Tab-separated table of C-alpha atoms and ligand atoms in Angstrom:
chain	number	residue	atom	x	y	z
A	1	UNK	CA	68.281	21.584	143.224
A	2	UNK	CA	64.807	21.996	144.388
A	3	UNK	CA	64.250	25.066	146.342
A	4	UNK	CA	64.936	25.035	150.387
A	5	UNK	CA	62.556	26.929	152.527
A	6	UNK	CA	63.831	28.831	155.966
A	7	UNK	CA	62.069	25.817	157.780
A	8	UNK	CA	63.281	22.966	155.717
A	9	UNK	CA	66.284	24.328	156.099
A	10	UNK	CA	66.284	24.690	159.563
A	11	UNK	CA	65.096	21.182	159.568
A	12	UNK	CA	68.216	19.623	157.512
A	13	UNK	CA	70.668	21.456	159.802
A	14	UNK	CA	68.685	19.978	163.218
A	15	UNK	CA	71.340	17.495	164.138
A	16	UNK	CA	73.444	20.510	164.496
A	17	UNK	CA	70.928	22.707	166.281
A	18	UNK	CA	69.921	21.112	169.773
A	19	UNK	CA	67.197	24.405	169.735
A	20	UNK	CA	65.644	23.567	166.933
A	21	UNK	CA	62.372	22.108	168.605
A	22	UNK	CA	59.049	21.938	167.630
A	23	UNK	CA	58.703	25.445	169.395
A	24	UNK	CA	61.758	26.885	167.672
A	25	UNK	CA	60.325	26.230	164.009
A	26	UNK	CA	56.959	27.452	165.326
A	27	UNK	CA	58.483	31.261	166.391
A	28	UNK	CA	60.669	31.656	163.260
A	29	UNK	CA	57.286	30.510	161.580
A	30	UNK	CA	55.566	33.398	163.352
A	31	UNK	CA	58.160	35.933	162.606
A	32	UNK	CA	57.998	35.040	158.934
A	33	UNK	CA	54.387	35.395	158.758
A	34	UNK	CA	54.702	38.558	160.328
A	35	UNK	CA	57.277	40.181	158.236
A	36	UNK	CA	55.178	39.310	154.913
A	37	UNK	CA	52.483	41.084	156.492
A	38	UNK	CA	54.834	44.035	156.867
A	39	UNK	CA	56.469	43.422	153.878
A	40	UNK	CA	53.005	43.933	151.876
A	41	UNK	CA	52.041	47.138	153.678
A	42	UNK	CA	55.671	48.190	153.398
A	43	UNK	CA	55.071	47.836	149.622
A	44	UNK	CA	52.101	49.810	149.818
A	45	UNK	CA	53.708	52.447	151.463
A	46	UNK	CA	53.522	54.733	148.151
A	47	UNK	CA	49.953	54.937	148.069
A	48	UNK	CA	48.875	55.987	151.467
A	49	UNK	CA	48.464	59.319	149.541
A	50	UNK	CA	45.709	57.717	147.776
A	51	UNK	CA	44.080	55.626	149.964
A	52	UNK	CA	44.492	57.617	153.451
A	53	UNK	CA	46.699	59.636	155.131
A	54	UNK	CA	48.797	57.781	158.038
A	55	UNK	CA	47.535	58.592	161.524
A	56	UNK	CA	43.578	59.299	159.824
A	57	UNK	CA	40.671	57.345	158.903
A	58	UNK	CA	40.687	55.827	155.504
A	59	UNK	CA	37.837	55.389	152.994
A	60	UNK	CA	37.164	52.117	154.843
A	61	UNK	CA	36.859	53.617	158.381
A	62	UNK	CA	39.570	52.193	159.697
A	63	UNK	CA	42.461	54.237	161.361
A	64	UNK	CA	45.377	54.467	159.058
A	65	UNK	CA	48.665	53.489	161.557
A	66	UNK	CA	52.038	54.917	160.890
A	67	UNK	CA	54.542	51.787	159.305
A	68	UNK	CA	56.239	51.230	162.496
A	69	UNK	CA	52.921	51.351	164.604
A	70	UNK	CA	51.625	48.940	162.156
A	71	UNK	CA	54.426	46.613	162.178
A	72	UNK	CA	55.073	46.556	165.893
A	73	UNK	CA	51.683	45.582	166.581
A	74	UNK	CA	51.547	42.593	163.949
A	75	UNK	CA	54.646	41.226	165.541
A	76	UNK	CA	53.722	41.259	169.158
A	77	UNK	CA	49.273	39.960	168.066
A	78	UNK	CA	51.333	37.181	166.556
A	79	UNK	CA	54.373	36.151	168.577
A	80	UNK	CA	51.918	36.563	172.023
A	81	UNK	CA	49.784	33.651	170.884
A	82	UNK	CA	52.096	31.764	169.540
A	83	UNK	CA	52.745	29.520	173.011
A	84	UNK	CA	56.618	29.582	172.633
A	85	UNK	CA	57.580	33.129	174.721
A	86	UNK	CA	57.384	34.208	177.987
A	87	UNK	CA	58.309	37.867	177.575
A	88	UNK	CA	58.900	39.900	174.625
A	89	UNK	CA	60.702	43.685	174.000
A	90	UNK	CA	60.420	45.644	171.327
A	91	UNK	CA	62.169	48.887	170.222
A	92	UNK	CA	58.503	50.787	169.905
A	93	UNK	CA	57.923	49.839	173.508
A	94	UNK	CA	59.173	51.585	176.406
A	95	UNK	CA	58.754	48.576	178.924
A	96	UNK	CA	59.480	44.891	178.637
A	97	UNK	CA	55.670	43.177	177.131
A	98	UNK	CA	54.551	40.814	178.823
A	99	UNK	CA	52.348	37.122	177.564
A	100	UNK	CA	48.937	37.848	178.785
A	101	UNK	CA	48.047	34.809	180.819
A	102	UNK	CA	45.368	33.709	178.329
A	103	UNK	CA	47.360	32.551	176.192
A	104	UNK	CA	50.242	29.887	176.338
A	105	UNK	CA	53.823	30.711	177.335
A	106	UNK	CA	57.217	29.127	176.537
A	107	UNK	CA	60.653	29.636	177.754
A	108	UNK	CA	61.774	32.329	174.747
A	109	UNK	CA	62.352	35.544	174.506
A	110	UNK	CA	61.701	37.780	171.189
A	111	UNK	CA	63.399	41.299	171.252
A	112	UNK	CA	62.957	42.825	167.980
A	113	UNK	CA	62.841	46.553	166.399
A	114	UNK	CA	59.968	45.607	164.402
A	115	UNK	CA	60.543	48.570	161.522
A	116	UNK	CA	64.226	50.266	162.032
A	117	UNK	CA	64.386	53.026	159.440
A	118	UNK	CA	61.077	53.784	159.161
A	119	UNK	CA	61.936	57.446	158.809
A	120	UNK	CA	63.216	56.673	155.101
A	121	UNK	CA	59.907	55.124	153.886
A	122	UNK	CA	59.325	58.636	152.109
A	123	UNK	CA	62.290	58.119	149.713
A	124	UNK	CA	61.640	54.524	148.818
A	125	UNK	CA	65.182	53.445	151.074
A	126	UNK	CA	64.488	49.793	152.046
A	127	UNK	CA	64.379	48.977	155.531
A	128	UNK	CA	63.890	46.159	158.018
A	129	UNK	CA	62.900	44.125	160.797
A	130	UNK	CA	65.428	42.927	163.671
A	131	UNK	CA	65.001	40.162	165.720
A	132	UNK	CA	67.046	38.385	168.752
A	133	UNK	CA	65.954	35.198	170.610
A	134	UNK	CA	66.637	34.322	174.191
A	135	UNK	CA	65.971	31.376	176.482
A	136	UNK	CA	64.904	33.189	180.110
A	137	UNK	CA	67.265	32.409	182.762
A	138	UNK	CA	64.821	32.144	185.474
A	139	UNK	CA	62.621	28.620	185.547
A	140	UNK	CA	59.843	28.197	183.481
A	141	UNK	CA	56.338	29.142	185.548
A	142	UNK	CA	57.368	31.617	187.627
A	143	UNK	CA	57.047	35.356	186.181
A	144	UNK	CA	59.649	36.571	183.972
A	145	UNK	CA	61.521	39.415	185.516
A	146	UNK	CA	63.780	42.366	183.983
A	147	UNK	CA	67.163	40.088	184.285
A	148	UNK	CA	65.998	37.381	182.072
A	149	UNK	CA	65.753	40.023	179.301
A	150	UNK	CA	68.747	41.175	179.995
A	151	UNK	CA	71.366	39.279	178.954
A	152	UNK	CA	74.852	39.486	176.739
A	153	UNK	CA	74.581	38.982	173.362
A	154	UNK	CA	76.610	35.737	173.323
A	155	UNK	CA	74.305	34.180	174.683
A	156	UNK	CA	71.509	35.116	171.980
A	157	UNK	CA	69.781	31.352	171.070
A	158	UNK	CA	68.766	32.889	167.250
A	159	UNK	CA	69.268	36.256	165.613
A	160	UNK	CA	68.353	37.921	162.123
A	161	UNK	CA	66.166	40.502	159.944
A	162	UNK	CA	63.885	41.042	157.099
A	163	UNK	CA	65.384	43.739	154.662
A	164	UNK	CA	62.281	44.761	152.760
A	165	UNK	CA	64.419	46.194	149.276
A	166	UNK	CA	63.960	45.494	145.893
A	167	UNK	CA	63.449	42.143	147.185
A	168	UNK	CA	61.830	40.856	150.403
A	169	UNK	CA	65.143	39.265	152.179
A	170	UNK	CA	65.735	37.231	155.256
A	171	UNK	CA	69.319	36.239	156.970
A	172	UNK	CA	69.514	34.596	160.309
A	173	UNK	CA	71.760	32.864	162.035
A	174	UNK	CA	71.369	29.884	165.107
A	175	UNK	CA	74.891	29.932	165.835
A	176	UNK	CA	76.381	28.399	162.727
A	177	UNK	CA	76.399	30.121	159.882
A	178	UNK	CA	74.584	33.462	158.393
A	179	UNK	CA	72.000	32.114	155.611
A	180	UNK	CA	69.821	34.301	153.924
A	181	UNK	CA	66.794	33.697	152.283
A	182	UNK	CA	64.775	35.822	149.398
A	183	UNK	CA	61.003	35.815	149.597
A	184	UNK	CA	59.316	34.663	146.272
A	185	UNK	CA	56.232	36.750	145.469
A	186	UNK	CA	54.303	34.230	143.742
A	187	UNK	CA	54.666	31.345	145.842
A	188	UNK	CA	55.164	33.132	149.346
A	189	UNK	CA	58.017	31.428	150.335
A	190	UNK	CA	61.406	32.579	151.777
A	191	UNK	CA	63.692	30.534	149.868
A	192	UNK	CA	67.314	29.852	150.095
A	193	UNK	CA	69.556	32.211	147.905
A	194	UNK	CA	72.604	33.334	150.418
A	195	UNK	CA	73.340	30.138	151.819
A	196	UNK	CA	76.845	29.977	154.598
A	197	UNK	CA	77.141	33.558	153.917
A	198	UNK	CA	80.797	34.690	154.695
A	199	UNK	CA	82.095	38.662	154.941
A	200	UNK	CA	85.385	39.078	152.870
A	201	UNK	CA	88.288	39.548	155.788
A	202	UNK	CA	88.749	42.658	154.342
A	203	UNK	CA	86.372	45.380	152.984
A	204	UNK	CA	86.022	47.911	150.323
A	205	UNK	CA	82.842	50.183	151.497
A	206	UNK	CA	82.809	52.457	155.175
A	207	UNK	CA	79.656	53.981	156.205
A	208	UNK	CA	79.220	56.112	158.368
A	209	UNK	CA	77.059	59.694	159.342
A	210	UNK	CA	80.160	61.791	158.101
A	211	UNK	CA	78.508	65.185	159.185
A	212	UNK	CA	78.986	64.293	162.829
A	213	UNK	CA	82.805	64.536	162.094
A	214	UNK	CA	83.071	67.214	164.647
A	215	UNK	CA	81.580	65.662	167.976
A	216	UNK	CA	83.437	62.328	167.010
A	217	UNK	CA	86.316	61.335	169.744
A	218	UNK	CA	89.958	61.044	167.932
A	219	UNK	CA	90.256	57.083	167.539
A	220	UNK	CA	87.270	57.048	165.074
A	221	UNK	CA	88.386	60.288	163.433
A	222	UNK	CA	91.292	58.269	162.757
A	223	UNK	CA	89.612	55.220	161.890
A	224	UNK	CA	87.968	57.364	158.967
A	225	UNK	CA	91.128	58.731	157.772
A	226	UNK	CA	92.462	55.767	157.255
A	227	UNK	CA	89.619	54.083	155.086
A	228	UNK	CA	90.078	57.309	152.898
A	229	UNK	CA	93.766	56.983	152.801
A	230	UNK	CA	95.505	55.549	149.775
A	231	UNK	CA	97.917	54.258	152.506
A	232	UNK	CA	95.562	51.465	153.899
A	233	UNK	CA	96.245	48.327	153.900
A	234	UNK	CA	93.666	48.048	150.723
A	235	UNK	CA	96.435	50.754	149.230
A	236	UNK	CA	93.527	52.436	147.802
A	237	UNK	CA	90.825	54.763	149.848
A	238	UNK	CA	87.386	52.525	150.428
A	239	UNK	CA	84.544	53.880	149.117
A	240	UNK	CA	82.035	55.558	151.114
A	241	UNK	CA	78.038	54.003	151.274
A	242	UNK	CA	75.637	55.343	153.714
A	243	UNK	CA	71.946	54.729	153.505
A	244	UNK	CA	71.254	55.785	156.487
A	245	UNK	CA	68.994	52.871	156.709
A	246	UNK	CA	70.982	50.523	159.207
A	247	UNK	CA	69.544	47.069	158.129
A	248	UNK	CA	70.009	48.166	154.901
A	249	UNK	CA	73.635	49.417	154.881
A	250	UNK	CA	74.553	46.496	157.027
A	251	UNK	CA	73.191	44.003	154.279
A	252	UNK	CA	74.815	45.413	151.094
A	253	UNK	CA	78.492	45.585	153.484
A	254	UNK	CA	77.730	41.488	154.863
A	255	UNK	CA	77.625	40.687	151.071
A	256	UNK	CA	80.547	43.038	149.663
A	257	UNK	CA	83.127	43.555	152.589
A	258	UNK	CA	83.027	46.393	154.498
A	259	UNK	CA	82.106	48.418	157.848
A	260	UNK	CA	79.619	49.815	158.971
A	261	UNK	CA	80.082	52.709	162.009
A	262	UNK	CA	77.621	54.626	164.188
A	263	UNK	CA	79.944	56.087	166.712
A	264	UNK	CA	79.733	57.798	170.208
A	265	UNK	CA	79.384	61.972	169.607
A	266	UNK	CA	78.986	64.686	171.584
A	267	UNK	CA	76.289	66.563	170.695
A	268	UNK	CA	73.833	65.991	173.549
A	269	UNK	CA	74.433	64.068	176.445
A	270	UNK	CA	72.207	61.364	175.354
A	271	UNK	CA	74.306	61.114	172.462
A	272	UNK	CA	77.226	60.501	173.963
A	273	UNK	CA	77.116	56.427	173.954
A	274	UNK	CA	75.657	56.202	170.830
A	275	UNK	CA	72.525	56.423	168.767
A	276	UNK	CA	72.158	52.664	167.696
A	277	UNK	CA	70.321	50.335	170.672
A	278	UNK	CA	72.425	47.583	171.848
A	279	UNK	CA	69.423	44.962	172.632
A	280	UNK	CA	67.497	45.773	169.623
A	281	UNK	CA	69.914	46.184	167.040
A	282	UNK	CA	74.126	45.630	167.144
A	283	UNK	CA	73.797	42.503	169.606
A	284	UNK	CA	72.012	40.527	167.006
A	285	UNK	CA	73.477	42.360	163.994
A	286	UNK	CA	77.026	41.449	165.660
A	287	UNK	CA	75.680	37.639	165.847
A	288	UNK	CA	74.995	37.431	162.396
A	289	UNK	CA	78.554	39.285	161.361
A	290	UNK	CA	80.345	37.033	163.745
A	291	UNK	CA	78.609	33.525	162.012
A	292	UNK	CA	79.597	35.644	159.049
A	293	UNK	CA	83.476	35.464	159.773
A	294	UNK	CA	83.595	39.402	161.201
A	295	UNK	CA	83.336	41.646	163.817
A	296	UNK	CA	81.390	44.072	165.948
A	297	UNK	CA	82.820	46.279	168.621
A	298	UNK	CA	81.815	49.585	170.515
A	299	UNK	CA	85.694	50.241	170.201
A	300	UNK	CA	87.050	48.656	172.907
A	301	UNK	CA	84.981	45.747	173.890
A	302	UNK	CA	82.812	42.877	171.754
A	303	UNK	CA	79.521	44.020	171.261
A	304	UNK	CA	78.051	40.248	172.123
A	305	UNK	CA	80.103	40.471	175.733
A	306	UNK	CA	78.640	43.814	176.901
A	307	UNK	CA	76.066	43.124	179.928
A	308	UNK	CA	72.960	45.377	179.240
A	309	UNK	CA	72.138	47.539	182.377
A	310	UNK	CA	68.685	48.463	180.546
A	311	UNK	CA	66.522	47.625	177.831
A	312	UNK	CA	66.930	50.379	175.926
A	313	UNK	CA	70.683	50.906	176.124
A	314	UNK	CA	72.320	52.688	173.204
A	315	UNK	CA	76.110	51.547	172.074
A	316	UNK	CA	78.708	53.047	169.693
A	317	UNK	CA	78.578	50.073	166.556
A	318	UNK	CA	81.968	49.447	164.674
A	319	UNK	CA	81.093	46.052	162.972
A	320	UNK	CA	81.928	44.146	159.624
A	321	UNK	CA	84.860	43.130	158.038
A	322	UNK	CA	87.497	41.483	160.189
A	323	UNK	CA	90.299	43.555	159.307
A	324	UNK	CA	88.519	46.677	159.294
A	325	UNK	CA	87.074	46.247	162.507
A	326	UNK	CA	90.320	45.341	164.305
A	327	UNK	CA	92.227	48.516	162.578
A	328	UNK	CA	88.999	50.589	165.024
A	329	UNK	CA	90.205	48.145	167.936
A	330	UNK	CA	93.783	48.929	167.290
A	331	UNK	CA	93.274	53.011	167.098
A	332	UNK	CA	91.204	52.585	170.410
A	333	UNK	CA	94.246	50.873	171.728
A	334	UNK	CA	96.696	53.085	170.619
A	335	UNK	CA	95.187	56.595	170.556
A	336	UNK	CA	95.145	58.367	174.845
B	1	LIG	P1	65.350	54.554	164.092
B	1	LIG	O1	65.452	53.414	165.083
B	1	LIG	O2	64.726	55.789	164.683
B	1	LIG	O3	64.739	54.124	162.781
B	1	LIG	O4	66.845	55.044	163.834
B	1	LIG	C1	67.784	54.114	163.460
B	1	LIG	C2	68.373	54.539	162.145
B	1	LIG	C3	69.223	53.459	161.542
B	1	LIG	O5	68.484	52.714	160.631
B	1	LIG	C4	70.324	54.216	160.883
B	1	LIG	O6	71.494	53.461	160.821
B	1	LIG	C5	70.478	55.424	161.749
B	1	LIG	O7	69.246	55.623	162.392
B	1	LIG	C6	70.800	56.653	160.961
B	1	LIG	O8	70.988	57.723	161.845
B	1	LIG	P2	71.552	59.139	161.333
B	1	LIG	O9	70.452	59.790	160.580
B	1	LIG	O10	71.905	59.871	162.600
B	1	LIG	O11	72.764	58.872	160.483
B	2	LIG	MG1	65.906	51.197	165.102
């Protein structure tokens, strides 16, 4: 078999995919681009040492931007000329970005968190890009306003990432079916590897931030015991994986069963719904597990149902694995 490119691919499944316009191709084509840019300077990342400290000049003159910086701005120089948005939002931005006027709009709508575990760069711990496509609401023309960016997860046109690891990797999903995709070096090509990915219905791996134990409410303290119990339904205790690198953790659980939890604690009050952003990173994470055959919750509701009050909303993430998502449902349930 000849090797199948994201587009071709996208191409073959068309008949299925009423999206997948001349516009569509040309924003996944974008967002490509733009992760093997970041994908290269991610790579770099090692050497900034040598060739300029991040936030100074380097030998060249030019001013040395921190990873995320970097990759936030090649997403938006690209995706704003690309003619097929009207609005984008991104993770590194406080307010919705809008198309300047010079340049052609469309009727999408990219959120992304253009470099989510940036933090871990330091220790060589892979990390990613998130995306999420909308169509706006509101008819083309006019200006796009807050509500067209905020809608439920369900009704997300596209969603995927970039996992820059040992290998460059993309997965995405239109709906049907997770694919992923692994970028060969010499030929710069994302090419099909993962295709009709599917999550085993029941998992071996939980990972979660055990150290917040203490400011976690009793159903997920629960939830927790039980993965470690020998008395699951597993009869043996799952084993425990945390990167600490969401994209990263949530690719090695799609592809070996499992579930992956950032829960509501108590620490601060801003803490208390959450650390992970529900825009930015479980809606389209819980896309790609549900094409995938599992499940994301906060707990009690489904992650793509939840109607986003602000751009920048945090939610508690339970998602992977069917079964081991609905055992978090079921302690919800059952636990006052
Ligand atoms: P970031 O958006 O500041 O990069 O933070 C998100 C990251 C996720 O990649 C990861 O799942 C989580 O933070 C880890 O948080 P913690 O260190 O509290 O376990
Ligand atoms: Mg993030």
């Amino acid at each position: 078999m000849p090797p199948v490119t994201v587009i071709e691919h996208l191409l073959l499944h068309q008949t299925e995919l009423p999206m997948a316009t001349g516009r569509f191709t040309r924003l996944l084509n974008e967002l490509i681009l733009s992760a093997k840019i970041i994908s290269r300077e991610v790579n770099k990342a090692g050497l900034v040492d040598i060739l300029g400290f991040t936030g100074e000049v380097n030998v060249q003159g030019e001013a040395v931007l921190k990873l995320d910086e970097f990759a936030n701005r090649v997403l938006i120089h690209r995706l704003e000329r690309a003619g097929v948005l009207c609005a984008m939002a991104s993770e590194e931005n406080a307010d919705l970005i809008e198309i300047p006027s010079a340049f052609p709009a469309g009727d999408y709508i990219l959120i992304f968190d253009p470099l989510d575990g940036s933090s871990n760069v330091e220790g060589n711990v892979s990390i990613g890009t998130i995306f999420s496509i909308h169509r706006r609401k509101s008819p083309e023309g006019k200006n796009v306003i807050l509500d067209d960016v905020l809608q439920i997860g369900a009704n997300q046109v596209a969603a995927g990432y970039f996992v820059y690891g040992s290998s460059t990797m993309m997965v995405y999903t239109a709906g049907r079916g997770a694919h992923g995709f692994t970028l060969d070096p010499s030929v710069g090509e994302f090419l099909l590897s993962h295709p009709d990915i599917k999550i085993p219905e029941l998992g071996k791996i939980y990972s979660v931030n055990e150290s917040y134990w203490n400011y976690w409410d009793e159903p997920t303290r629960k939830t927790v015991s039980y993965f470690k119990s020998p008395n699951n339904e597993r009869g043996q205790p799952y084993n425990s994986r945390y990167i600490g690198s969401l994209v990263a953790d949530f690719h090695r659980n799609l592809l070996t069963g499992g579930i992956f939890m950032y829960p509501a604690d108590s620490r601060e009050p801003k803490k208390i719904r959450g650390k992970l952003r529900l825009m930015y990173e479980a809606a389209p994470l819980a896309m790609i597990i549900e094409a995938a055959g599992g499940m994301a919750t906060d707990g009690k509701m489904r992650i793509l149902d939840i109607e986003p009050q602000e751009l920048h909303q945090r939610v508690p993430l339970y998602i992977g694995s069917k079964k081991d998502v609905q055992k978090v449902i079921e302690f919800y349930q059952t636990t006052s």
